[in-house]
Amino acid sequence: MFNLRPTRSPHPVRTRAFSAITFLISIVFIAVAAIAILVLIQKYSSSENLNAGNSKKPNITISKKTTYLTSPLLSDGLPDYRAAILKSLNIDLPPVENGYRHFVAAVGFSERDAEHESRILNELNLSLPQDPQYLDRDIPSDIDNVTTDNGYASLWSEEQAPQLAAHIRKNKKPLKLITRAARSVKFSLHPSVDIEEDLNATPTVHLRELSTATLTLILRANLSANMSQIESALDDLETVYLLGKHLFASTYWRHYRIAQLMHKRVFESLSNFISKADLSRAELSKIKSRLKTWKPYSRIAPRIVRSKRLHVLYFTRRLILERPISRELARELFVSPAPITRALELVESWDEILIAVNRYFDGHAKIVTITPYSSVLKAIDDFDKEVVELFEMSKPLPIEQIKTPGHAKAIVISELLMKALLPYTIVKQMHEQNANARLTRISLALAFYRSDHKQFPAALSDLAPKYLNTIPTDPFADDKPFKYKLNSPASYTLYSIGPNATDDGGSRNGDSDDIAVTSGIKAK
């Protein structure tokens, strides 16, 4: 029979001892594991708090002086700069309302921009034709025969540049689409911007085509003016003017320089064929009518400063949160990752950095409103001294020499400000717009005077009040009169002393930067 009673272990004491030792070892193992986990958690948490700021909101004061924007805030506690930038770029423009559709249909996509093609077509809800006729991107070499030493288009004929004339005829259809695009009420050259990847890259799609279209239209305008087809010439100049205006309206800081150049070309061309072509009084009246609606873009300058501020603060936010510093972000800041990373580790107060950055842009905003020009130059000099001192403090050093919070702060601020516009650039271009527009108005009044008197006046004051209510003044000369020299009864030189505020006699050679209009009318 089977004995169901339990039997005694032959080694009872040894078994209990073994169980106790096993239990103690387990306890020790668990304790060590727990400590290790806690250490890792603390290390990770500390690293996150210092470097990434993802698990804990950064210790930054939300105010106009620090973050500039105070709402809306993201989960990390910082303002949503991305949303503010996208809003300024007309990113949510309905596809059917966007004149960019017509521009894309006119130029297609180059190999350089092919990677953006499907995305842009989808966002514009656009399909390209099977057999399109796109704008020819290659300008014939005989363009040199119809441009000045400074590269400006002058009045020309088909005999001077037959290849160029053929190029213009060939592009009649795409230029018609581009004209339609310019006359659209709404226009956004960049329906989408991948800010997270690279804020500087995506919006450059089609800028080369825009430049080619602008040059072709300016050339055609000068050809038409030479053939006394003034209405057609004005239509082409107005297309260029409106394209530039659309770029300015986006307030994307990289576009304002392109738009400024377009504005300059329009008024230079207009002054050119007012002063060079023998126009009838009826033709001059058509120009006068158009000119009333072509205002300088310069009033947009404060918005451009704001746009640039938002871009720099967006990069600042990335510096606060992004660890380690990516190669992409370092490239956008024009620095090596190691020095900026070392400097960021020593930053004690982001409030101080943000206040310094905003003071820089407050200085921008103030300078673009200052008059007269001599006061602008003084303000820029004072402004630049402070910036130069900052850059001197932050000169590149070996990583091991970046030791103090003050040095680290100077490095970070200077790297951020390297992405900012120098105020002289934007102020100079604002005044250039005003100078070009005013010179054109005076040129037109001089042409009317010559139409009535068969010669030009001895002085600009003779134009008032019949031809001009008041004589426009030179914005670069603290609003003193433009320089005017009567070369002969049938010829004059009219000029602004230009951004260097020095009278160079109407010259643009070397360091001279006068903005001049010289008549040379040829009889029909």
Coordinates of C-alpha atoms in Angstrom, one line a residue, residues 170-440:
K170 CA 7.9 82.8 -78.5
N171 CA 6.9 83.5 -74.9
K172 CA 3.7 85.4 -75.7
K173 CA 1.4 82.7 -74.2
P174 CA 3.2 82.1 -70.9
L175 CA 3.6 85.9 -70.4
K176 CA -0.1 86.2 -70.8
L177 CA -0.6 83.7 -68.0
I178 CA 1.9 85.5 -65.8
T179 CA 0.1 88.7 -66.4
R180 CA -3.1 87.0 -65.3
A181 CA -1.3 85.8 -62.2
A182 CA -0.1 89.3 -61.3
R183 CA -3.6 90.7 -61.7
S184 CA -5.1 88.2 -59.3
V185 CA -6.5 89.7 -56.1
K186 CA -4.6 87.1 -54.0
F187 CA -1.3 85.5 -54.7
S188 CA 1.0 83.4 -52.6
L189 CA 4.3 82.1 -54.1
H190 CA 4.6 79.4 -51.4
P191 CA 1.3 77.7 -50.6
S192 CA 3.2 75.5 -48.1
V193 CA 6.4 75.8 -46.1
D194 CA 8.0 73.0 -44.3
I195 CA 9.2 75.1 -41.5
E196 CA 10.1 72.1 -39.3
E197 CA 12.6 70.9 -41.9
D198 CA 14.2 74.1 -43.2
L199 CA 12.5 77.4 -43.0
N200 CA 14.8 78.9 -45.6
A201 CA 14.6 76.3 -48.4
T202 CA 11.0 75.6 -49.6
P203 CA 9.9 79.2 -50.4
T204 CA 12.6 79.6 -53.1
V205 CA 10.7 77.5 -55.6
H206 CA 10.1 79.4 -58.9
L207 CA 12.2 82.5 -57.9
R208 CA 14.4 82.0 -60.9
E209 CA 11.4 81.8 -63.2
L210 CA 10.0 84.9 -61.6
S211 CA 13.3 86.7 -62.3
T212 CA 13.3 85.5 -66.0
A213 CA 9.6 86.6 -66.4
T214 CA 10.4 90.0 -64.9
L215 CA 13.4 90.6 -67.2
T216 CA 11.4 89.5 -70.3
L217 CA 8.5 91.8 -69.4
I218 CA 10.8 94.8 -68.8
L219 CA 12.5 94.1 -72.2
R220 CA 9.2 93.9 -74.0
A221 CA 8.0 97.1 -72.3
N222 CA 11.1 99.0 -73.6
L223 CA 10.6 97.5 -77.1
S224 CA 7.0 98.6 -77.1
A225 CA 7.9 102.1 -75.9
N226 CA 10.4 102.5 -78.6
M227 CA 7.6 101.5 -81.1
S228 CA 5.3 104.1 -79.5
Q229 CA 3.0 101.3 -78.2
I230 CA 2.8 103.0 -74.9
E231 CA -0.3 101.2 -73.6
S232 CA 1.4 97.8 -74.1
A233 CA 4.5 99.0 -72.4
L234 CA 2.6 100.2 -69.4
D235 CA 0.7 96.9 -69.2
D236 CA 4.0 95.0 -68.9
L237 CA 5.4 97.4 -66.4
E238 CA 2.2 97.1 -64.3
T239 CA 2.5 93.3 -64.4
V240 CA 6.0 93.5 -62.9
Y241 CA 4.9 96.1 -60.4
L242 CA 2.0 93.9 -59.2
L243 CA 4.2 90.7 -59.0
G244 CA 6.5 92.7 -56.7
K245 CA 3.6 93.9 -54.7
H246 CA 2.4 90.4 -54.1
L247 CA 5.8 89.4 -52.9
F248 CA 5.9 92.3 -50.5
A249 CA 2.4 91.4 -49.2
S250 CA 3.6 88.0 -48.1
T251 CA 6.2 89.7 -45.8
Y252 CA 8.5 86.8 -46.2
W253 CA 11.8 88.4 -45.4
R254 CA 13.7 86.8 -48.2
H255 CA 11.3 88.0 -50.8
Y256 CA 11.4 91.7 -50.0
R257 CA 14.8 92.1 -51.8
I258 CA 13.5 90.5 -54.9
A259 CA 10.4 92.7 -54.8
Q260 CA 12.5 95.8 -54.2
L261 CA 14.5 95.0 -57.4
M262 CA 11.3 94.6 -59.4
H263 CA 10.0 98.0 -58.1
K264 CA 13.3 99.5 -59.1
R265 CA 13.2 98.1 -62.6
V266 CA 9.7 99.4 -63.2
F267 CA 10.5 103.0 -62.3
E268 CA 13.8 103.0 -64.0
S269 CA 12.2 101.8 -67.2
L270 CA 9.4 104.2 -66.9
S271 CA 11.8 107.1 -66.3
N272 CA 13.9 105.8 -69.2
F273 CA 11.3 105.9 -71.9
I274 CA 9.8 109.2 -70.5
S275 CA 13.2 110.8 -70.9
K276 CA 14.4 109.0 -74.1
A277 CA 11.2 108.6 -76.2
D278 CA 9.6 111.5 -78.0
L279 CA 6.1 110.9 -76.5
S280 CA 3.0 112.8 -77.4
R281 CA 0.9 114.6 -74.8
A282 CA -1.7 111.9 -75.0
E283 CA 0.9 109.2 -74.3
L284 CA 2.3 111.2 -71.4
S285 CA -1.2 111.5 -70.0
K286 CA -1.6 107.7 -70.1
I287 CA 1.6 107.4 -68.1
K288 CA 0.4 109.9 -65.6
S289 CA -2.8 108.0 -65.1
R290 CA -1.0 104.7 -64.3
L291 CA 1.6 106.4 -62.1
K292 CA -1.1 107.5 -59.7
T293 CA -1.7 103.9 -58.7
W294 CA 1.9 102.7 -58.5
K295 CA 2.9 103.6 -55.0
P296 CA 6.3 102.6 -53.4
Y297 CA 6.3 99.3 -51.4
S298 CA 8.2 100.9 -48.6
R299 CA 5.3 101.2 -46.3
I300 CA 5.5 97.5 -45.8
A301 CA 8.9 97.8 -44.1
P302 CA 7.6 97.6 -40.5
R303 CA 5.8 94.3 -41.4
I304 CA 9.1 92.9 -42.8
V305 CA 10.9 93.7 -39.6
R306 CA 8.2 91.8 -37.7
S307 CA 8.4 88.9 -40.0
K308 CA 12.1 88.6 -39.6
R309 CA 11.7 88.9 -35.8
L310 CA 9.3 85.9 -35.8
H311 CA 11.8 83.9 -37.9
V312 CA 14.6 84.5 -35.5
L313 CA 12.5 83.8 -32.4
Y314 CA 11.4 80.6 -34.1
F315 CA 15.1 79.6 -34.3
T316 CA 15.5 80.7 -30.7
R317 CA 12.8 78.3 -29.6
R318 CA 14.5 75.5 -31.4
L319 CA 17.8 76.3 -29.7
I320 CA 16.0 76.2 -26.3
L321 CA 14.4 72.8 -27.0
E322 CA 16.5 70.9 -29.4
R323 CA 19.3 68.7 -28.0
P324 CA 21.6 67.6 -29.4
I325 CA 21.9 70.5 -31.9
S326 CA 21.2 68.9 -35.3
R327 CA 23.4 69.5 -38.3
E328 CA 20.5 71.2 -40.0
L329 CA 19.9 73.7 -37.2
A330 CA 23.6 74.4 -37.0
R331 CA 23.8 75.0 -40.7
E332 CA 20.9 77.4 -40.6
L333 CA 22.8 79.3 -37.8
F334 CA 26.1 79.1 -39.8
V335 CA 27.9 77.5 -36.9
S336 CA 29.5 74.2 -35.9
P337 CA 27.3 72.2 -33.5
A338 CA 30.0 71.8 -30.8
P339 CA 30.6 75.5 -29.9
I340 CA 27.0 76.4 -29.8
T341 CA 26.1 73.3 -27.8
R342 CA 28.7 74.2 -25.3
A343 CA 27.5 77.7 -25.0
L344 CA 23.9 76.6 -24.6
E345 CA 24.9 74.3 -21.7
L346 CA 26.1 77.4 -19.8
V347 CA 23.1 79.6 -20.5
E348 CA 21.6 80.7 -17.1
S349 CA 18.8 82.9 -18.3
W350 CA 16.9 82.7 -21.6
D351 CA 14.9 85.8 -20.6
E352 CA 18.1 87.8 -20.9
I353 CA 18.8 86.4 -24.4
L354 CA 15.2 87.0 -25.6
I355 CA 15.2 90.5 -24.3
A356 CA 18.5 91.2 -26.1
V357 CA 17.1 89.8 -29.4
N358 CA 13.9 91.8 -29.1
R359 CA 15.8 95.0 -28.3
Y360 CA 17.7 94.5 -31.6
F361 CA 14.4 94.3 -33.5
D362 CA 12.9 97.1 -31.6
G363 CA 15.9 99.1 -32.9
H364 CA 15.0 97.9 -36.4
A365 CA 11.4 99.0 -36.1
K366 CA 12.4 102.4 -34.8
I367 CA 15.0 103.1 -37.5
V368 CA 12.6 102.4 -40.4
T369 CA 10.4 105.2 -39.1
I370 CA 13.1 107.9 -38.5
T371 CA 13.4 111.0 -40.7
P372 CA 15.4 112.7 -42.1
Y373 CA 18.0 110.5 -43.7
S374 CA 21.0 112.0 -41.8
S375 CA 19.2 111.1 -38.5
V376 CA 18.8 107.6 -39.9
L377 CA 22.5 107.2 -40.6
K378 CA 23.4 108.4 -37.1
A379 CA 20.9 106.0 -35.6
I380 CA 22.4 103.2 -37.6
D381 CA 25.9 104.0 -36.5
D382 CA 24.9 104.1 -32.8
F383 CA 23.0 100.9 -33.3
D384 CA 25.8 99.1 -35.0
K385 CA 28.4 100.0 -32.3
E386 CA 26.4 97.9 -29.8
V387 CA 26.1 95.0 -32.2
V388 CA 29.8 95.1 -33.1
E389 CA 30.8 95.1 -29.4
L390 CA 28.6 92.0 -29.0
F391 CA 30.2 90.2 -31.9
E392 CA 33.7 91.1 -30.5
M393 CA 32.7 89.4 -27.2
S394 CA 31.6 86.3 -29.0
K395 CA 34.6 85.7 -31.3
P396 CA 35.1 82.0 -32.0
L397 CA 37.2 80.3 -29.4
P398 CA 38.1 76.7 -28.7
I399 CA 35.3 74.9 -26.9
E400 CA 37.3 74.5 -23.7
Q401 CA 37.6 78.3 -23.4
I402 CA 33.9 78.9 -23.3
K403 CA 33.6 78.9 -19.5
T404 CA 31.4 81.8 -18.3
P405 CA 27.6 82.3 -18.6
G406 CA 28.3 85.9 -19.9
H407 CA 30.5 84.6 -22.7
A408 CA 28.0 81.9 -23.5
K409 CA 25.1 84.4 -23.6
A410 CA 27.1 86.7 -26.0
I411 CA 27.8 83.7 -28.3
V412 CA 24.1 82.7 -28.5
I413 CA 22.8 86.2 -29.0
S414 CA 25.4 87.0 -31.7
E415 CA 24.6 83.7 -33.6
L416 CA 20.9 84.6 -33.6
L417 CA 21.5 88.1 -34.7
M418 CA 23.6 86.9 -37.6
K419 CA 20.3 85.8 -39.1
A420 CA 18.8 89.3 -38.8
L421 CA 18.7 92.0 -41.3
L422 CA 21.1 95.0 -40.9
P423 CA 18.9 98.1 -40.6
Y424 CA 20.9 100.0 -43.2
T425 CA 19.9 97.5 -45.9
I426 CA 16.1 97.9 -45.5
V427 CA 16.2 101.6 -44.8
K428 CA 18.4 102.2 -47.9
Q429 CA 16.0 100.3 -50.1
M430 CA 13.0 102.1 -48.7
H431 CA 14.5 105.4 -49.6
E432 CA 15.6 104.1 -53.0
Q433 CA 12.0 103.2 -53.8
N434 CA 10.9 106.7 -52.8
A435 CA 13.7 108.3 -54.8
N436 CA 12.9 106.3 -57.9
A437 CA 9.2 107.1 -57.7
R438 CA 9.8 110.8 -57.2
L439 CA 12.4 111.1 -60.0
T440 CA 9.8 109.5 -62.3

